[in-house]
Amino acid sequence: MTERTILTRVAVLISAGLLTLPMGACQTGNGGSTETSTSTPPPFPYPPFEIRTDVAVPLEPPLDDAARFALQMSVDERLSNDPDEEALYQRYRSRIASQADGPRIRIPDTYAGQTGAALHRAVAARVLPGEDVEVSICLYDTPGLYAMKEDGTLVKPTPVEESLWRPRVKWTAQPAADGSTPSGPRWLLMDSGVLTDLTPDQVAAVCDPFKPEPFVQEPPRPTSAAPK
């Protein structure tokens, strides 16, 4: 089993946009002049949120390559919802097909920071008619996403322990959603495969056999004293 860890200073919701760090400004007047400065947020006393990825089953090329690309795109799908991550969002659009480029909800929040972790695990892959590859990815909320309010209190905004996505990717020279055209074929996300109509039992039937053990559901220890 190969594991790849992707660290980020922002956190995500399972089916919505990211949580982002709020910024503030102050003004001082002197003879009609106005000065704007960015406030400095207090030190965040927890390790940053992270998303880990791995492939839980043996796959031969090109299915293994397709699964790893789909895993990376599943992470980018979540992280690129952050309005502050414009470069990541544009990179994401350069790696998806135009039909996968639907309206995006990119809403900032008012939390002071986020901690915890999630695991995206590829558990199956198959070739579909038309040469698309469908990858089954289980998203495990372990140890979970935790957001810190301004008073230092941790809250857990994502109650779902596991969910299932089935993205479709393709080895193709088709132009990407941002209009860029590659010099040759590469993996392209054709459909993000976010499934919102499955019952918990349907998700469990696919994902429970690959569920990490122990399945921790608690925030990490702080690395420093919480701000007062």
PDB file of C-alpha atoms in Angstrom:
ATOM      1  CA  MET A   1       0.000   0.000   0.000  1.00  0.00           C
ATOM      2  CA  THR A   2       1.409   3.369  -0.977  1.00  0.00           C
ATOM      3  CA  GLU A   3       0.459   6.449   1.006  1.00  0.00           C
ATOM      4  CA  ARG A   4       0.873  10.040   0.024  1.00  0.00           C
ATOM      5  CA  THR A   5       0.234  12.883   2.462  1.00  0.00           C
ATOM      6  CA  ILE A   6      -1.005  16.262   1.313  1.00  0.00           C
ATOM      7  CA  LEU A   7      -0.756  19.015   3.929  1.00  0.00           C
ATOM      8  CA  THR A   8      -2.786  22.216   3.791  1.00  0.00           C
ATOM      9  CA  ARG A   9      -3.534  25.132   6.047  1.00  0.00           C
ATOM     10  CA  VAL A  10      -7.203  25.064   5.172  1.00  0.00           C
ATOM     11  CA  ALA A  11      -9.839  22.446   5.884  1.00  0.00           C
ATOM     12  CA  VAL A  12     -12.734  21.099   3.964  1.00  0.00           C
ATOM     13  CA  LEU A  13     -16.304  19.980   4.307  1.00  0.00           C
ATOM     14  CA  ILE A  14     -17.259  16.544   2.967  1.00  0.00           C
ATOM     15  CA  SER A  15     -19.830  17.851   0.485  1.00  0.00           C
ATOM     16  CA  ALA A  16     -19.374  21.614   0.477  1.00  0.00           C
ATOM     17  CA  GLY A  17     -16.663  24.251   0.270  1.00  0.00           C
ATOM     18  CA  LEU A  18     -13.625  24.856   2.467  1.00  0.00           C
ATOM     19  CA  LEU A  19     -13.231  26.678   5.708  1.00  0.00           C
ATOM     20  CA  THR A  20     -10.941  29.673   5.364  1.00  0.00           C
ATOM     21  CA  LEU A  21      -8.993  31.896   7.693  1.00  0.00           C
ATOM     22  CA  PRO A  22     -10.668  35.295   8.246  1.00  0.00           C
ATOM     23  CA  MET A  23      -8.749  38.517   7.733  1.00  0.00           C
ATOM     24  CA  GLY A  24      -9.468  41.970   9.086  1.00  0.00           C
ATOM     25  CA  ALA A  25      -8.549  45.565   8.417  1.00  0.00           C
ATOM     26  CA  CYS A  26      -8.314  48.753  10.444  1.00  0.00           C
ATOM     27  CA  GLN A  27      -8.375  52.417   9.476  1.00  0.00           C
ATOM     28  CA  THR A  28      -6.800  55.445  11.111  1.00  0.00           C
ATOM     29  CA  GLY A  29      -7.586  59.000  10.176  1.00  0.00           C
ATOM     30  CA  ASN A  30      -5.067  61.848  10.207  1.00  0.00           C
ATOM     31  CA  GLY A  31      -5.889  64.988   8.287  1.00  0.00           C
ATOM     32  CA  GLY A  32      -8.267  63.120   6.025  1.00  0.00           C
ATOM     33  CA  SER A  33      -5.770  60.377   5.115  1.00  0.00           C
ATOM     34  CA  THR A  34      -6.749  56.714   5.464  1.00  0.00           C
ATOM     35  CA  GLU A  35      -4.378  53.840   6.189  1.00  0.00           C
ATOM     36  CA  THR A  36      -5.450  50.223   5.777  1.00  0.00           C
ATOM     37  CA  SER A  37      -3.579  47.365   7.395  1.00  0.00           C
ATOM     38  CA  THR A  38      -4.230  43.648   7.665  1.00  0.00           C
ATOM     39  CA  SER A  39      -4.758  42.323  11.171  1.00  0.00           C
ATOM     40  CA  THR A  40      -2.550  39.494  12.371  1.00  0.00           C
ATOM     41  CA  PRO A  41      -4.495  36.392  13.448  1.00  0.00           C
ATOM     42  CA  PRO A  42      -3.490  34.735  16.726  1.00  0.00           C
ATOM     43  CA  PRO A  43      -1.148  31.725  16.492  1.00  0.00           C
ATOM     44  CA  PHE A  44      -3.046  28.552  15.664  1.00  0.00           C
ATOM     45  CA  PRO A  45      -2.224  26.064  18.459  1.00  0.00           C
ATOM     46  CA  TYR A  46      -2.929  22.850  16.484  1.00  0.00           C
ATOM     47  CA  PRO A  47      -1.236  21.043  13.597  1.00  0.00           C
ATOM     48  CA  PRO A  48      -2.734  21.935  10.194  1.00  0.00           C
ATOM     49  CA  PHE A  49      -5.478  19.864   8.618  1.00  0.00           C
ATOM     50  CA  GLU A  50      -4.205  17.121   6.303  1.00  0.00           C
ATOM     51  CA  ILE A  51      -5.669  14.810   3.692  1.00  0.00           C
ATOM     52  CA  ARG A  52      -3.943  11.457   3.198  1.00  0.00           C
ATOM     53  CA  THR A  53      -4.396   9.317   0.086  1.00  0.00           C
ATOM     54  CA  ASP A  54      -3.641   5.706  -0.726  1.00  0.00           C
ATOM     55  CA  VAL A  55      -4.612   2.800  -2.963  1.00  0.00           C
ATOM     56  CA  ALA A  56      -5.974  -0.114  -0.922  1.00  0.00           C
ATOM     57  CA  VAL A  57      -6.060  -2.778  -3.647  1.00  0.00           C
ATOM     58  CA  PRO A  58      -3.442  -4.017  -6.136  1.00  0.00           C
ATOM     59  CA  LEU A  59      -3.972  -2.441  -9.561  1.00  0.00           C
ATOM     60  CA  GLU A  60      -2.029  -2.896 -12.784  1.00  0.00           C
ATOM     61  CA  PRO A  61      -1.185   0.034 -15.076  1.00  0.00           C
ATOM     62  CA  PRO A  62      -2.973   1.989 -16.361  1.00  0.00           C
ATOM     63  CA  LEU A  63      -5.587   1.469 -13.627  1.00  0.00           C
ATOM     64  CA  ASP A  64      -3.056   2.233 -10.894  1.00  0.00           C
ATOM     65  CA  ASP A  65      -2.071   5.499 -12.590  1.00  0.00           C
ATOM     66  CA  ALA A  66      -5.729   6.387 -13.089  1.00  0.00           C
ATOM     67  CA  ALA A  67      -6.492   5.722  -9.424  1.00  0.00           C
ATOM     68  CA  ARG A  68      -3.645   7.926  -8.218  1.00  0.00           C
ATOM     69  CA  PHE A  69      -4.680  10.753 -10.514  1.00  0.00           C
ATOM     70  CA  ALA A  70      -8.296  10.426  -9.365  1.00  0.00           C
ATOM     71  CA  LEU A  71      -7.152  10.553  -5.735  1.00  0.00           C
ATOM     72  CA  GLN A  72      -5.200  13.756  -6.341  1.00  0.00           C
ATOM     73  CA  MET A  73      -8.188  15.305  -8.077  1.00  0.00           C
ATOM     74  CA  SER A  74     -10.508  14.279  -5.239  1.00  0.00           C
ATOM     75  CA  VAL A  75      -8.296  16.279  -2.887  1.00  0.00           C
ATOM     76  CA  ASP A  76      -8.137  19.247  -5.262  1.00  0.00           C
ATOM     77  CA  GLU A  77     -11.912  19.049  -5.729  1.00  0.00           C
ATOM     78  CA  ARG A  78     -12.345  19.724  -2.027  1.00  0.00           C
ATOM     79  CA  LEU A  79      -9.526  22.199  -1.484  1.00  0.00           C
ATOM     80  CA  SER A  80     -10.229  24.334  -4.552  1.00  0.00           C
ATOM     81  CA  ASN A  81     -13.573  25.403  -3.075  1.00  0.00           C
ATOM     82  CA  ASP A  82     -11.628  27.794  -0.832  1.00  0.00           C
ATOM     83  CA  PRO A  83     -11.944  31.333  -2.286  1.00  0.00           C
ATOM     84  CA  ASP A  84      -8.406  32.085  -1.079  1.00  0.00           C
ATOM     85  CA  GLU A  85      -6.969  29.186  -3.098  1.00  0.00           C
ATOM     86  CA  GLU A  86      -7.294  30.765  -6.548  1.00  0.00           C
ATOM     87  CA  ALA A  87      -4.068  29.245  -7.912  1.00  0.00           C
ATOM     88  CA  LEU A  88      -5.215  25.775  -6.841  1.00  0.00           C
ATOM     89  CA  TYR A  89      -8.642  26.384  -8.382  1.00  0.00           C
ATOM     90  CA  GLN A  90      -7.104  27.371 -11.721  1.00  0.00           C
ATOM     91  CA  ARG A  91      -4.797  24.334 -11.633  1.00  0.00           C
ATOM     92  CA  TYR A  92      -7.819  22.154 -10.933  1.00  0.00           C
ATOM     93  CA  ARG A  93      -9.637  23.577 -13.979  1.00  0.00           C
ATOM     94  CA  SER A  94      -6.586  22.822 -16.136  1.00  0.00           C
ATOM     95  CA  ARG A  95      -6.966  19.125 -15.279  1.00  0.00           C
ATOM     96  CA  ILE A  96     -10.716  18.635 -15.745  1.00  0.00           C
ATOM     97  CA  ALA A  97     -12.905  18.339 -18.837  1.00  0.00           C
ATOM     98  CA  SER A  98     -15.296  21.155 -19.718  1.00  0.00           C
ATOM     99  CA  GLN A  99     -18.300  18.958 -18.881  1.00  0.00           C
ATOM    100  CA  ALA A 100     -16.952  18.579 -15.329  1.00  0.00           C
ATOM    101  CA  ASP A 101     -16.636  22.345 -14.889  1.00  0.00           C
ATOM    102  CA  GLY A 102     -19.984  23.081 -13.257  1.00  0.00           C
ATOM    103  CA  PRO A 103     -20.943  26.017 -11.016  1.00  0.00           C
ATOM    104  CA  ARG A 104     -18.847  26.118  -7.856  1.00  0.00           C
ATOM    105  CA  ILE A 105     -19.846  27.286  -4.384  1.00  0.00           C
ATOM    106  CA  ARG A 106     -16.785  28.984  -2.884  1.00  0.00           C
ATOM    107  CA  ILE A 107     -17.822  30.448   0.461  1.00  0.00           C
ATOM    108  CA  PRO A 108     -15.384  31.723   3.107  1.00  0.00           C
ATOM    109  CA  ASP A 109     -16.028  31.202   6.814  1.00  0.00           C
ATOM    110  CA  THR A 110     -15.209  32.925  10.074  1.00  0.00           C
ATOM    111  CA  TYR A 111     -13.186  30.231  11.847  1.00  0.00           C
ATOM    112  CA  ALA A 112      -9.717  30.932  13.211  1.00  0.00           C
ATOM    113  CA  GLY A 113      -8.146  27.727  11.900  1.00  0.00           C
ATOM    114  CA  GLN A 114      -8.678  24.047  11.204  1.00  0.00           C
ATOM    115  CA  THR A 115      -7.014  20.824  12.328  1.00  0.00           C
ATOM    116  CA  GLY A 116      -7.446  17.065  12.095  1.00  0.00           C
ATOM    117  CA  ALA A 117      -7.237  14.828   9.049  1.00  0.00           C
ATOM    118  CA  ALA A 118      -9.130  12.794   6.472  1.00  0.00           C
ATOM    119  CA  LEU A 119      -8.231   9.764   4.374  1.00  0.00           C
ATOM    120  CA  HIS A 120      -9.108   9.334   0.683  1.00  0.00           C
ATOM    121  CA  ARG A 121      -8.661   5.661  -0.238  1.00  0.00           C
ATOM    122  CA  ALA A 122      -9.048   4.148  -3.709  1.00  0.00           C
ATOM    123  CA  VAL A 123     -10.747   0.756  -3.296  1.00  0.00           C
ATOM    124  CA  ALA A 124     -11.564  -0.207  -6.907  1.00  0.00           C
ATOM    125  CA  ALA A 125     -11.050   0.846 -10.525  1.00  0.00           C
ATOM    126  CA  ARG A 126     -12.553  -0.359 -13.785  1.00  0.00           C
ATOM    127  CA  VAL A 127     -12.504   0.589 -17.468  1.00  0.00           C
ATOM    128  CA  LEU A 128     -15.850   1.788 -18.831  1.00  0.00           C
ATOM    129  CA  PRO A 129     -17.064   1.864 -22.447  1.00  0.00           C
ATOM    130  CA  GLY A 130     -15.410   4.797 -24.179  1.00  0.00           C
ATOM    131  CA  GLU A 131     -12.133   4.153 -22.304  1.00  0.00           C
ATOM    132  CA  ASP A 132     -13.039   6.190 -19.220  1.00  0.00           C
ATOM    133  CA  VAL A 133     -11.740   4.725 -15.966  1.00  0.00           C
ATOM    134  CA  GLU A 134     -14.084   4.814 -12.976  1.00  0.00           C
ATOM    135  CA  VAL A 135     -12.338   4.861  -9.601  1.00  0.00           C
ATOM    136  CA  SER A 136     -14.177   4.148  -6.346  1.00  0.00           C
ATOM    137  CA  ILE A 137     -12.792   6.386  -3.595  1.00  0.00           C
ATOM    138  CA  CYS A 138     -13.854   6.102   0.030  1.00  0.00           C
ATOM    139  CA  LEU A 139     -13.518   9.309   2.042  1.00  0.00           C
ATOM    140  CA  TYR A 140     -12.974   8.553   5.721  1.00  0.00           C
ATOM    141  CA  ASP A 141     -13.380  11.384   8.226  1.00  0.00           C
ATOM    142  CA  THR A 142     -10.651  10.216  10.583  1.00  0.00           C
ATOM    143  CA  PRO A 143      -9.607  11.598  12.959  1.00  0.00           C
ATOM    144  CA  GLY A 144     -11.969  14.202  11.536  1.00  0.00           C
ATOM    145  CA  LEU A 145     -12.102  17.865  10.663  1.00  0.00           C
ATOM    146  CA  TYR A 146     -12.124  20.278  13.605  1.00  0.00           C
ATOM    147  CA  ALA A 147     -12.427  24.047  13.302  1.00  0.00           C
ATOM    148  CA  MET A 148     -11.384  26.488  16.015  1.00  0.00           C
ATOM    149  CA  LYS A 149     -13.587  29.455  16.817  1.00  0.00           C
ATOM    150  CA  GLU A 150     -12.128  32.801  17.846  1.00  0.00           C
ATOM    151  CA  ASP A 151     -12.563  31.900  21.535  1.00  0.00           C
ATOM    152  CA  GLY A 152     -10.399  28.775  21.110  1.00  0.00           C
ATOM    153  CA  THR A 153     -13.302  26.300  21.133  1.00  0.00           C
ATOM    154  CA  LEU A 154     -13.036  23.381  18.707  1.00  0.00           C
ATOM    155  CA  VAL A 155     -16.133  22.359  16.750  1.00  0.00           C
ATOM    156  CA  LYS A 156     -16.639  19.428  14.372  1.00  0.00           C
ATOM    157  CA  PRO A 157     -18.623  20.676  11.360  1.00  0.00           C
ATOM    158  CA  THR A 158     -18.630  17.389   9.387  1.00  0.00           C
ATOM    159  CA  PRO A 159     -20.587  14.609  11.135  1.00  0.00           C
ATOM    160  CA  VAL A 160     -20.298  12.087   8.249  1.00  0.00           C
ATOM    161  CA  GLU A 161     -17.748   9.367   9.079  1.00  0.00           C
ATOM    162  CA  GLU A 162     -17.415   8.052   5.531  1.00  0.00           C
ATOM    163  CA  SER A 163     -18.629   8.812   2.024  1.00  0.00           C
ATOM    164  CA  LEU A 164     -18.115   7.389  -1.464  1.00  0.00           C
ATOM    165  CA  TRP A 165     -17.086   9.139  -4.676  1.00  0.00           C
ATOM    166  CA  ARG A 166     -16.777   7.522  -8.111  1.00  0.00           C
ATOM    167  CA  PRO A 167     -14.807   9.922 -10.325  1.00  0.00           C
ATOM    168  CA  ARG A 168     -14.201   9.126 -13.993  1.00  0.00           C
ATOM    169  CA  VAL A 169     -10.845   9.921 -15.585  1.00  0.00           C
ATOM    170  CA  LYS A 170      -9.521   9.430 -19.120  1.00  0.00           C
ATOM    171  CA  TRP A 171      -6.159   9.307 -20.903  1.00  0.00           C
ATOM    172  CA  THR A 172      -6.822  11.876 -23.627  1.00  0.00           C
ATOM    173  CA  ALA A 173      -5.564  14.948 -25.468  1.00  0.00           C
ATOM    174  CA  GLN A 174      -8.965  16.627 -25.087  1.00  0.00           C
ATOM    175  CA  PRO A 175      -8.742  20.329 -24.107  1.00  0.00           C
ATOM    176  CA  ALA A 176      -9.265  21.122 -20.429  1.00  0.00           C
ATOM    177  CA  ALA A 177     -11.998  23.274 -18.917  1.00  0.00           C
ATOM    178  CA  ASP A 178      -9.746  26.341 -18.898  1.00  0.00           C
ATOM    179  CA  GLY A 179      -9.204  26.039 -22.655  1.00  0.00           C
ATOM    180  CA  SER A 180      -5.645  24.733 -22.456  1.00  0.00           C
ATOM    181  CA  THR A 181      -4.636  22.078 -24.988  1.00  0.00           C
ATOM    182  CA  PRO A 182      -1.873  19.581 -24.118  1.00  0.00           C
ATOM    183  CA  SER A 183       0.912  18.552 -26.473  1.00  0.00           C
ATOM    184  CA  GLY A 184      -0.117  14.933 -26.000  1.00  0.00           C
ATOM    185  CA  PRO A 185      -2.509  12.734 -24.034  1.00  0.00           C
ATOM    186  CA  ARG A 186      -2.621  12.976 -20.251  1.00  0.00           C
ATOM    187  CA  TRP A 187      -5.100  12.050 -17.521  1.00  0.00           C
ATOM    188  CA  LEU A 188      -8.158  14.303 -17.446  1.00  0.00           C
ATOM    189  CA  LEU A 189     -11.014  14.294 -14.928  1.00  0.00           C
ATOM    190  CA  MET A 190     -14.248  13.714 -16.847  1.00  0.00           C
ATOM    191  CA  ASP A 191     -16.605  13.653 -13.847  1.00  0.00           C
ATOM    192  CA  SER A 192     -15.879  14.293 -10.170  1.00  0.00           C
ATOM    193  CA  GLY A 193     -18.232  11.474  -9.206  1.00  0.00           C
ATOM    194  CA  VAL A 194     -19.456  13.058  -5.971  1.00  0.00           C
ATOM    195  CA  LEU A 195     -22.334  10.818  -4.873  1.00  0.00           C
ATOM    196  CA  THR A 196     -24.979  12.487  -2.725  1.00  0.00           C
ATOM    197  CA  ASP A 197     -27.889  10.048  -3.114  1.00  0.00           C
ATOM    198  CA  LEU A 198     -26.422   6.948  -1.483  1.00  0.00           C
ATOM    199  CA  THR A 199     -27.739   5.624   1.808  1.00  0.00           C
ATOM    200  CA  PRO A 200     -25.321   4.974   4.698  1.00  0.00           C
ATOM    201  CA  ASP A 201     -25.793   1.230   4.145  1.00  0.00           C
ATOM    202  CA  GLN A 202     -24.833   1.544   0.476  1.00  0.00           C
ATOM    203  CA  VAL A 203     -21.681   3.474   1.366  1.00  0.00           C
ATOM    204  CA  ALA A 204     -20.816   1.013   4.128  1.00  0.00           C
ATOM    205  CA  ALA A 205     -21.138  -1.964   1.777  1.00  0.00           C
ATOM    206  CA  VAL A 206     -18.288  -0.564  -0.338  1.00  0.00           C
ATOM    207  CA  CYS A 207     -16.174   1.281   2.218  1.00  0.00           C
ATOM    208  CA  ASP A 208     -16.424  -0.668   5.483  1.00  0.00           C
ATOM    209  CA  PRO A 209     -14.138  -3.516   4.296  1.00  0.00           C
ATOM    210  CA  PHE A 210     -11.362  -0.948   3.754  1.00  0.00           C
ATOM    211  CA  LYS A 211     -12.049   1.206   6.798  1.00  0.00           C
ATOM    212  CA  PRO A 212      -8.865   2.105   8.701  1.00  0.00           C
ATOM    213  CA  GLU A 213      -8.456   0.627  12.167  1.00  0.00           C
ATOM    214  CA  PRO A 214      -8.513   2.022  14.721  1.00  0.00           C
ATOM    215  CA  PHE A 215     -11.029   4.535  13.388  1.00  0.00           C
ATOM    216  CA  VAL A 216     -10.064   7.541  15.505  1.00  0.00           C
ATOM    217  CA  GLN A 217     -12.609  10.324  15.968  1.00  0.00           C
ATOM    218  CA  GLU A 218     -10.942  12.942  18.140  1.00  0.00           C
ATOM    219  CA  PRO A 219      -8.939  16.137  17.558  1.00  0.00           C
ATOM    220  CA  PRO A 220      -5.144  16.116  17.682  1.00  0.00           C
ATOM    221  CA  ARG A 221      -3.262  17.459  20.661  1.00  0.00           C
ATOM    222  CA  PRO A 222      -2.352  21.163  20.520  1.00  0.00           C
ATOM    223  CA  THR A 223       1.227  21.999  19.636  1.00  0.00           C
ATOM    224  CA  SER A 224       1.118  25.204  21.694  1.00  0.00           C
ATOM    225  CA  ALA A 225      -1.128  27.018  24.162  1.00  0.00           C
ATOM    226  CA  ALA A 226      -4.458  28.173  22.759  1.00  0.00           C
ATOM    227  CA  PRO A 227      -4.812  31.950  22.263  1.00  0.00           C
ATOM    228  CA  LYS A 228      -6.697  33.817  24.963  1.00  0.00           C
TER     229      LYS A 228
END
